[in-house]
GROMACS .gro file of C-alpha atoms in nm:
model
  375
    1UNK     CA    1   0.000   0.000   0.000
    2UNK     CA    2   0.155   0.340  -0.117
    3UNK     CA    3   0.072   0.667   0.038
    4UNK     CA    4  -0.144   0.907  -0.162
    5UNK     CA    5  -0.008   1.328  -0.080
    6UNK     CA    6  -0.246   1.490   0.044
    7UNK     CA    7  -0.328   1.831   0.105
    8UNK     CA    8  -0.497   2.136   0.302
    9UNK     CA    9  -0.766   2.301   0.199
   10UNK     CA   10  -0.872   2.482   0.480
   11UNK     CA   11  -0.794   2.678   0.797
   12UNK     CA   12  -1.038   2.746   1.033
   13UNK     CA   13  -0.937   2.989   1.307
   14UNK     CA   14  -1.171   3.121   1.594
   15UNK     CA   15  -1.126   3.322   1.918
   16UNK     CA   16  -1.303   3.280   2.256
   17UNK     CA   17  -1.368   3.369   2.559
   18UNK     CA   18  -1.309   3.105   2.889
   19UNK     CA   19  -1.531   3.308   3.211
   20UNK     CA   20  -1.384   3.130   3.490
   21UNK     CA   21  -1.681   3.179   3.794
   22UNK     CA   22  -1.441   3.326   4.054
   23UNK     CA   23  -1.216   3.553   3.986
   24UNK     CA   24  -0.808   3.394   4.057
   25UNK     CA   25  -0.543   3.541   4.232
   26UNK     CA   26  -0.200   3.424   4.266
   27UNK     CA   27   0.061   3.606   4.445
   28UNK     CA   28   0.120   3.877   4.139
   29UNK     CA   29  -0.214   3.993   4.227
   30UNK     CA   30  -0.118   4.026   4.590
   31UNK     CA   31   0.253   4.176   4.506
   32UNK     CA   32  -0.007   4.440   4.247
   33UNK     CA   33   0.157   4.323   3.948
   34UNK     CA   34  -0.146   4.166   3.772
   35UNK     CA   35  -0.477   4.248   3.855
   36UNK     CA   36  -0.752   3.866   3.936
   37UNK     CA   37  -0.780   3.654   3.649
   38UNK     CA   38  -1.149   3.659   3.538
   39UNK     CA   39  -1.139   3.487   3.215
   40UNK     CA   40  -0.894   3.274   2.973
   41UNK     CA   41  -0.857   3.376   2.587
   42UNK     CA   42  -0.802   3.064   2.344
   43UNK     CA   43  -0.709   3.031   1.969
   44UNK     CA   44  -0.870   2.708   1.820
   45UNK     CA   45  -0.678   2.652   1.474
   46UNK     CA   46  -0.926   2.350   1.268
   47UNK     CA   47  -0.761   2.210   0.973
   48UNK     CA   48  -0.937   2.049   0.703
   49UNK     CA   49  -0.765   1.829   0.404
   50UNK     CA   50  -0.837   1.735   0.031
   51UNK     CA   51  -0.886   1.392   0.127
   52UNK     CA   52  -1.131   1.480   0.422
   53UNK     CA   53  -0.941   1.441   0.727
   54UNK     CA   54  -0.953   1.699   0.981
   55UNK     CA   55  -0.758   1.763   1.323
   56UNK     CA   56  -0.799   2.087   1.568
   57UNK     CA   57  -0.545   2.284   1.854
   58UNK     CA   58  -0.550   2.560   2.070
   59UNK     CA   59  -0.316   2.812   2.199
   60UNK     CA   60  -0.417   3.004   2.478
   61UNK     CA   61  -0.355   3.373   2.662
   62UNK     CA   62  -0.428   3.460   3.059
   63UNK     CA   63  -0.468   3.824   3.063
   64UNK     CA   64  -0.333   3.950   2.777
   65UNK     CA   65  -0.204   3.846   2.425
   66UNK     CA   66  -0.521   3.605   2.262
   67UNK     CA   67  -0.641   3.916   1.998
   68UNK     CA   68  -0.232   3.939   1.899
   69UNK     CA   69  -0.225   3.529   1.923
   70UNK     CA   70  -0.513   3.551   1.690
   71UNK     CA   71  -0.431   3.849   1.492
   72UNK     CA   72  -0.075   3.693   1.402
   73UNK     CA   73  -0.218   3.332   1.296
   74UNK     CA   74  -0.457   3.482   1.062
   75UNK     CA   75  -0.144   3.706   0.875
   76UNK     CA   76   0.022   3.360   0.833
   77UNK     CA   77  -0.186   3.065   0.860
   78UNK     CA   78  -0.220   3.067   0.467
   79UNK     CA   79   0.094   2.977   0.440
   80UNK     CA   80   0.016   2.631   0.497
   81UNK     CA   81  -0.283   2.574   0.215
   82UNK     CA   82  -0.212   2.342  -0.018
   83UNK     CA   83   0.104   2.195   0.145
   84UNK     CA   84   0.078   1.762   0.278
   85UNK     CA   85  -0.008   1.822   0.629
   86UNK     CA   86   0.193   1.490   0.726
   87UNK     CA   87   0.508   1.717   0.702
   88UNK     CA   88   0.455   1.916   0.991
   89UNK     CA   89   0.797   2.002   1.067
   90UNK     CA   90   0.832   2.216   0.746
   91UNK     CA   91   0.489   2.345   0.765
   92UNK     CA   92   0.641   2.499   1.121
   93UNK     CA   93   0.934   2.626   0.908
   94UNK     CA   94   0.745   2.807   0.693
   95UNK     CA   95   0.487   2.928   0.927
   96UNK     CA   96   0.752   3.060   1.121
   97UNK     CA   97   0.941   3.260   0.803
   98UNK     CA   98   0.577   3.382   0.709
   99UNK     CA   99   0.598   3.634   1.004
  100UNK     CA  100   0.961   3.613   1.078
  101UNK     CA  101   1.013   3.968   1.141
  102UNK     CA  102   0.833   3.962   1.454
  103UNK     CA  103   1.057   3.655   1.593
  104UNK     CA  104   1.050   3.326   1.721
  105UNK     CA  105   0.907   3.370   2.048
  106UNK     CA  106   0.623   3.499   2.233
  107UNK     CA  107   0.317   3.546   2.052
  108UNK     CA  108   0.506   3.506   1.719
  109UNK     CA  109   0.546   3.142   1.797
  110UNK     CA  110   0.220   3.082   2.044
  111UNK     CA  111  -0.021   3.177   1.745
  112UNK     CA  112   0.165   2.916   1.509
  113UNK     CA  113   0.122   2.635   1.824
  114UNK     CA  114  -0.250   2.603   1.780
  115UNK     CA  115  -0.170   2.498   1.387
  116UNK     CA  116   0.084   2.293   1.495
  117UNK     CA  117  -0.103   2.086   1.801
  118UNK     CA  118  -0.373   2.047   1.479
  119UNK     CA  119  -0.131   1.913   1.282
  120UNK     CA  120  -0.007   1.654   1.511
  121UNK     CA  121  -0.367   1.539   1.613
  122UNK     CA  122  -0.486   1.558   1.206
  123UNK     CA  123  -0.193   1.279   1.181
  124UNK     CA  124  -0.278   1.087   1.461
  125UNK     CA  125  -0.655   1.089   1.362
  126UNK     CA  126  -0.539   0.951   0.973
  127UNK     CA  127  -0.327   0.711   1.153
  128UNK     CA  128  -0.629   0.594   1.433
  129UNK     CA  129  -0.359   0.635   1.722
  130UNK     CA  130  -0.400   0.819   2.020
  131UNK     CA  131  -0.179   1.095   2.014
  132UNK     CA  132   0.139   0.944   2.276
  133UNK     CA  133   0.064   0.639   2.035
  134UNK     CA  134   0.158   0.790   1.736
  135UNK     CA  135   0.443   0.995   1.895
  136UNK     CA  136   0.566   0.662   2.078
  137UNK     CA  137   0.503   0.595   2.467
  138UNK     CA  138   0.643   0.519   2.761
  139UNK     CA  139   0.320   0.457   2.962
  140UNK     CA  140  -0.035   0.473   2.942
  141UNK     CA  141  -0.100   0.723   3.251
  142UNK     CA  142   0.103   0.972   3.399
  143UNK     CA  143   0.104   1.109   3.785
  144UNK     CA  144  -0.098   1.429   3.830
  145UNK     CA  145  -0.156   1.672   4.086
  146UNK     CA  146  -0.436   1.901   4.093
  147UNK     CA  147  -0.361   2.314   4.073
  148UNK     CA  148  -0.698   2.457   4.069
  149UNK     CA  149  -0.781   2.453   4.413
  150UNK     CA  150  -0.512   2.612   4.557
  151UNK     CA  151  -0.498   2.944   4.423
  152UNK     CA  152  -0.454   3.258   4.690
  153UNK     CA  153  -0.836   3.377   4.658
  154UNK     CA  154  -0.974   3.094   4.833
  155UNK     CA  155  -0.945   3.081   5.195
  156UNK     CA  156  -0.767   2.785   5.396
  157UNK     CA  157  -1.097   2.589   5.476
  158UNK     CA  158  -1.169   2.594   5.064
  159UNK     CA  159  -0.797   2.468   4.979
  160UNK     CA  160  -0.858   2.188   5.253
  161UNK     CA  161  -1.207   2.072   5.092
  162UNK     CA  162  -1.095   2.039   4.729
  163UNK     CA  163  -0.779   1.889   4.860
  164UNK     CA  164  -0.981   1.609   5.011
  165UNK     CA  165  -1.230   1.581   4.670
  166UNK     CA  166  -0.886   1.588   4.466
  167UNK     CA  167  -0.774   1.308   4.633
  168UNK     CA  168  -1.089   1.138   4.658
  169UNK     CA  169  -1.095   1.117   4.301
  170UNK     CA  170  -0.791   0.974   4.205
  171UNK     CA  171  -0.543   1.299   4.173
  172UNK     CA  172  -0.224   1.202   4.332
  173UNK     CA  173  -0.105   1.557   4.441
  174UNK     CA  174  -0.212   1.890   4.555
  175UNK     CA  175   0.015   2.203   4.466
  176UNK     CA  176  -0.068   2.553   4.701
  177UNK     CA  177  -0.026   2.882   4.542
  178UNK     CA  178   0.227   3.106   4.834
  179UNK     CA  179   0.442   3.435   4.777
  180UNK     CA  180   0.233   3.652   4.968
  181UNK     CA  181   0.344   3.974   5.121
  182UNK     CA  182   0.364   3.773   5.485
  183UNK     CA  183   0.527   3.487   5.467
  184UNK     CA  184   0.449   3.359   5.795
  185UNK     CA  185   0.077   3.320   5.637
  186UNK     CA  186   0.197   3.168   5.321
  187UNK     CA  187   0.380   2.941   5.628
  188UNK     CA  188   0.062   2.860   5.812
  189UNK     CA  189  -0.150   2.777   5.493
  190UNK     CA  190   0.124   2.503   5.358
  191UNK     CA  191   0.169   2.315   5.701
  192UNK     CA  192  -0.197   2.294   5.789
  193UNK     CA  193  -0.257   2.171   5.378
  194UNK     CA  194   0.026   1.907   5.470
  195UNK     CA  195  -0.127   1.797   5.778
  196UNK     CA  196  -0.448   1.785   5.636
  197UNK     CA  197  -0.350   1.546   5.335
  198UNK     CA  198  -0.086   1.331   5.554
  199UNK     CA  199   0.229   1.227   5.359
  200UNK     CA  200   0.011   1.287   5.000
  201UNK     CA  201   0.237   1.440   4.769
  202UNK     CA  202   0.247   1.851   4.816
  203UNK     CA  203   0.407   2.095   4.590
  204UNK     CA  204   0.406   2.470   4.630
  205UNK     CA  205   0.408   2.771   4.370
  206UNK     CA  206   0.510   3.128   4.418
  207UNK     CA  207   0.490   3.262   4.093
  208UNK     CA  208   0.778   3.405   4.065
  209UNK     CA  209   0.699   3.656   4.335
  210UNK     CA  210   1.010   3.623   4.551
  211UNK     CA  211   1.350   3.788   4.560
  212UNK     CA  212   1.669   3.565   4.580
  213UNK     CA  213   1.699   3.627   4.991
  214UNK     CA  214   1.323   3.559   5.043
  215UNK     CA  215   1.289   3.202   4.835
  216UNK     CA  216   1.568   3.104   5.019
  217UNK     CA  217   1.475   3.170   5.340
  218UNK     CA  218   1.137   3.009   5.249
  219UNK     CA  219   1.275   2.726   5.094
  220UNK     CA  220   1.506   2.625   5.404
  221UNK     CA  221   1.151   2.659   5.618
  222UNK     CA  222   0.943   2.406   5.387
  223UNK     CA  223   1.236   2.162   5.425
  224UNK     CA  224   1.065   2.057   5.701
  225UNK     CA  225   0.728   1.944   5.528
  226UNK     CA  226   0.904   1.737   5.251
  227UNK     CA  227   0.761   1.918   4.884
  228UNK     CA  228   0.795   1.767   4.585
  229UNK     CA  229   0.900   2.089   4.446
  230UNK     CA  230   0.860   2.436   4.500
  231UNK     CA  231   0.773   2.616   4.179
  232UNK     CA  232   0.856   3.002   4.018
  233UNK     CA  233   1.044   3.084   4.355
  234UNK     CA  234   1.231   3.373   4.138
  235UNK     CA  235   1.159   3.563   3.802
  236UNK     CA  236   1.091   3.309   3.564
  237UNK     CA  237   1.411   3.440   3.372
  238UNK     CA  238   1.659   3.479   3.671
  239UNK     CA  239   1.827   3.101   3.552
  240UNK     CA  240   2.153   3.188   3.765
  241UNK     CA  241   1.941   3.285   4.074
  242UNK     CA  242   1.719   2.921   3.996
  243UNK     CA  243   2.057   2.728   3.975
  244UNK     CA  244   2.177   2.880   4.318
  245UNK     CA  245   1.896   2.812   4.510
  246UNK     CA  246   1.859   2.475   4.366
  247UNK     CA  247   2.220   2.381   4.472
  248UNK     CA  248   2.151   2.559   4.840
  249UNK     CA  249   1.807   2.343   4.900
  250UNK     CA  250   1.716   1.969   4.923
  251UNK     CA  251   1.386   2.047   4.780
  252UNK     CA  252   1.363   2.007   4.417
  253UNK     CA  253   1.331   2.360   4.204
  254UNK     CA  254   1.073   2.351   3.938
  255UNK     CA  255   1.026   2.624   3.664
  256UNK     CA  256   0.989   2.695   3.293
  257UNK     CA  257   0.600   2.815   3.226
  258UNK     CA  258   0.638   3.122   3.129
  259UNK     CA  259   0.937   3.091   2.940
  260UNK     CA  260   0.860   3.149   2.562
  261UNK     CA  261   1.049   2.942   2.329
  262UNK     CA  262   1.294   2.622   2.330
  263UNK     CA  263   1.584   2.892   2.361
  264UNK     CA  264   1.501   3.043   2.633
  265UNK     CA  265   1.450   2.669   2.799
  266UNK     CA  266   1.793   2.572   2.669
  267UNK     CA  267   1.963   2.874   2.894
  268UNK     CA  268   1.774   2.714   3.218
  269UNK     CA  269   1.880   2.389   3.157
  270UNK     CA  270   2.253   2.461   3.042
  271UNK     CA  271   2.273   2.683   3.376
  272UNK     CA  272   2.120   2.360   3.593
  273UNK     CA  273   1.878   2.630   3.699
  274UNK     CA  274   1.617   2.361   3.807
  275UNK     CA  275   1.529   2.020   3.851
  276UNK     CA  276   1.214   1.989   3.691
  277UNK     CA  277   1.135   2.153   3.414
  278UNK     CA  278   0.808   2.261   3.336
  279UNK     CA  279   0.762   2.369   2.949
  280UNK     CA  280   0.392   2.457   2.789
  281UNK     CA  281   0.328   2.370   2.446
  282UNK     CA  282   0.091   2.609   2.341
  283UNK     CA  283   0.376   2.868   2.487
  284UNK     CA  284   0.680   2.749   2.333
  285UNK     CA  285   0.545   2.674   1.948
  286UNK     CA  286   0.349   2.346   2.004
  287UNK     CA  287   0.421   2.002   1.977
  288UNK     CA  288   0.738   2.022   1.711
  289UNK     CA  289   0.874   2.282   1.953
  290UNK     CA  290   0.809   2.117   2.284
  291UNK     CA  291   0.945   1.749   2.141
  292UNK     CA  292   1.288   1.950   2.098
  293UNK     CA  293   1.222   2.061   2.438
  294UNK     CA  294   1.194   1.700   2.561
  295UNK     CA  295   1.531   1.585   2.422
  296UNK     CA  296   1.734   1.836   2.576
  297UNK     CA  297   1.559   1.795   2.894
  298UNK     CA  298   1.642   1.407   2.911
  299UNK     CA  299   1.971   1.468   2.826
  300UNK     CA  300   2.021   1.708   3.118
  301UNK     CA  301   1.884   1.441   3.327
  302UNK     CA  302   1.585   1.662   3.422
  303UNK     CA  303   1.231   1.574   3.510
  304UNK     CA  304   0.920   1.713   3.333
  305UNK     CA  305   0.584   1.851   3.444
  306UNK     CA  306   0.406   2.053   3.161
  307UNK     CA  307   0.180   2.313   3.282
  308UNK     CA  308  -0.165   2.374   3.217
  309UNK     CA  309  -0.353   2.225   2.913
  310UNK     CA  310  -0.376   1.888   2.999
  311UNK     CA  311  -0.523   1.775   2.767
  312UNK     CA  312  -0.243   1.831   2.504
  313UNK     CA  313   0.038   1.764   2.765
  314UNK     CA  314  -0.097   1.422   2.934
  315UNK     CA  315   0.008   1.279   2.554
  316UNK     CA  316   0.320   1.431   2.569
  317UNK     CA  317   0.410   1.363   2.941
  318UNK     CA  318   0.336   0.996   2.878
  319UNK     CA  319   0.643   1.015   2.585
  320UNK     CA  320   0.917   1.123   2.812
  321UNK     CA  321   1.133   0.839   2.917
  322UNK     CA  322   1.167   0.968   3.313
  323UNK     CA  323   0.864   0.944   3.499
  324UNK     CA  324   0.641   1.283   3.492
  325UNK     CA  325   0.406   1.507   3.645
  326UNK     CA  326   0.094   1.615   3.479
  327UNK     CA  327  -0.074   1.947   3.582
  328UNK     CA  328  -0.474   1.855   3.667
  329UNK     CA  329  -0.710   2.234   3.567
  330UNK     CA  330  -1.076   2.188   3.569
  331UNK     CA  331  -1.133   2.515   3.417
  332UNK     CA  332  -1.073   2.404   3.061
  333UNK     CA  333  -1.360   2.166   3.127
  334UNK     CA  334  -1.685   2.338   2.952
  335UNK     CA  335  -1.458   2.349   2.633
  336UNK     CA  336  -1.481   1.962   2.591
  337UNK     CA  337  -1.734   1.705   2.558
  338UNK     CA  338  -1.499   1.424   2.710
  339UNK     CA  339  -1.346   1.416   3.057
  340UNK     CA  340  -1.025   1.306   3.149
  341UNK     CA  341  -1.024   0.993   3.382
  342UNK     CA  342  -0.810   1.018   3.720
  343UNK     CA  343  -0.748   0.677   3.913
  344UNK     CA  344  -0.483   0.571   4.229
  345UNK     CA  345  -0.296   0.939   4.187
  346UNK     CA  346  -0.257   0.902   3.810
  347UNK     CA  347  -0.383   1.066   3.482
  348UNK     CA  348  -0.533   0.786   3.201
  349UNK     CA  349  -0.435   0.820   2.860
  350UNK     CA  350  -0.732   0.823   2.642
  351UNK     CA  351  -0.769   0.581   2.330
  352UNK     CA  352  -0.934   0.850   2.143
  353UNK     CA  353  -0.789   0.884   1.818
  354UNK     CA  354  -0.578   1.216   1.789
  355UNK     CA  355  -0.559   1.442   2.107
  356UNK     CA  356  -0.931   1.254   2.204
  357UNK     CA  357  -1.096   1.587   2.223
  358UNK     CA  358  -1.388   1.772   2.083
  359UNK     CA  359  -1.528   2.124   2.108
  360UNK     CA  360  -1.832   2.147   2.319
  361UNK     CA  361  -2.141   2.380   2.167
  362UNK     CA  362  -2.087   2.611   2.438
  363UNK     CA  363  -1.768   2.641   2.326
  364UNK     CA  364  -1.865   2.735   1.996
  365UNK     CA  365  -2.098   2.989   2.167
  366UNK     CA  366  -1.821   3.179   2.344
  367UNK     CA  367  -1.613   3.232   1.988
  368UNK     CA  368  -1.619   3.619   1.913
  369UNK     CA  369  -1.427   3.645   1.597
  370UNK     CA  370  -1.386   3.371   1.294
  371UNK     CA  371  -1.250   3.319   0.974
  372UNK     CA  372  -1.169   3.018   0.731
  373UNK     CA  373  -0.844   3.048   0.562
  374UNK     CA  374  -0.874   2.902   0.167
  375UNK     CA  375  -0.661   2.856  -0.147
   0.00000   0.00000   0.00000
């Protein structure tokens, strides 16, 4: 059986709006850097081929960035008509030269990710593998800790009761947002969390609200309540301040969210700034980008816990050859008709073809702009 070339014929690209029902605060909110986080903005990218085979992404902006993210795709998305969608590498390539004068990070490279994570699950789809399938696994779930329920706005009894319904349905690990202005209060909240959940894995997140003398101080008074990681203890570019303090504590450093391309990844893991690494897909380029990502990582020894988007990174995750983390948001869930399932402290890979996701009509009810991209 030969292959036939195919081809796309169409682009779909839409905008909308996420309303989360409380409004989130992490510490930037607290430190007045960012104001609460009402609402996420997402860029869907659907891709339709000359043979009839279809496969969708997203990208995705907190705050700011989703009309640029948008804006940008649409400028060079129609690059990519006509071209065999299988070769998704050079379909990045070109993508990326289309709008090369506004670089190869940031929202240059996030608007081309939701094209590419439709690329990858268009293949998968034609192929009738599960994403990780087609990409090649290592394991058909992945540990995950839940995120959601620990953000700043809630009070200490609220972080307590969706600790105990995390665990109660099968998420190994609950991460605690901290960096407020008193740190004896961030203090208070993580030991009475830890005490709550016994000897349940606990990870804690500061977002990047702390100077060098601060996360180490705070760092040296968690030793005590044995964290998985702490996360963003220092500006999410300070990879020299990361390395120090990961030398200094026995506490594993975690970071790399909000960094913006595989370059910017390759300076934190060439200064040992961390010891798991925490890339986004959707933030560094998508899937082509954040398989580089992977390599380097393993080579450095490193172990990986995407954030956000799980349901793009539990199929990557369950690729990497160490064992990972996976990052457990219900937020995303009135996007998609499917669920993820949790069970004994792990994420389940689905056996959906493709990423195993589709669009939800409410979904389709937030979209405020759209446009189909032909020859």
């Amino acid at each position: 059986m030969t292959y036939t070339p195919d081809a796309i014929r169409a682009i779909t690209l839409s905008t909308l709006r996420l309303p989360l029902s409380v409004p989130i605060s992490d510490a930037k909110v607290f430190t007045g850097r960012q104001k609460p986080m009402t609402e996420v903005v997402f860029l869907i990218a659907e891709i339709e081929t000359e043979q009839g085979f279809s496969g969708h992404g997203f990208s995705y902006s907190k705050r700011g960035g989703g009309p640029a993210q948008y804006a940008h795709a649409k400028e060079v998305a129609g690059a990519a008509i006509g071209e065999d969608p299988n070769d998704i590498q050079k379909l990045y390539s070109k993508l990326l030269w289309a709008g090369a004068s506004v670089g190869r990070s940031g929202v240059a490279t996030q608007a081309l990710a939701a094209i590419d994570i439709a690329l990858y699950d268009l293949k998968a789809k034609r192929a009738g593998l599960p994403l990780s399938k087609l990409l090649g696994s290592h394991r058909d779930s992945v540990r995950t800790y839940n995120t959601s329920g620990g953000f700043l706005n809630a009070s200490l009894d609220e972080v307590k009761a969706r600790a105990t319904q995390s665990l109660e349905e099968g998420i190994g690990g609950i991460k605690v947002k901290v960096g407020l202005p008193d740190s004896s209060e961030d203090l208070r909240r993580v030991r009475a969390v830890r005490e709550h959940i016994g000897d349940a894995p606990l990870m804690v997140d500061a977002n990047q609200q702390w100077d060098r003398a601060t996360a180490l101080r705070m760092g040296r008074r968690f030793e005590e309540l044995e964290l998985v990681w702490i996360e963003e203890p220092l500006d999410a570019y300070d990879a020299e301040g990361h390395a120090d303090l990961a030398r200094a504590l026995d506490t594993p450093i975690a970071t790399g969210e909000m960094l913006a391309s595989v370059a910017e990844h390759e300076r934190l893991i060439e200064a040992r700034a961390c010891d798991i690494i925490q890339p986004d897909a959707p933030r560094v380029g998508g899937i082509t980008q954040f398989l580089r990502l992977m390599t380097f990582a393993d080579q450095a020894g490193l172990d990986l816990a995407p954030h956000f988007a799980m349901e793009i990174h539990l199929h990557l995750a369950a690729c990497y050859p160490r064992e990972p983390w996976v990052e457990h948001f219900d937020w995303l869930d009135p996007l998609f008709e499917e669920r993820l399932e949790t069970r004994d402290g792990r994420m389940i890979v689905p056996n959906r073809p493709g990423l195993g996701i589709t669009f939800t009509d409410q979904a389709r009810a937030w979209t405020t702009e759209k446009v189909t991209i032909t020859a």
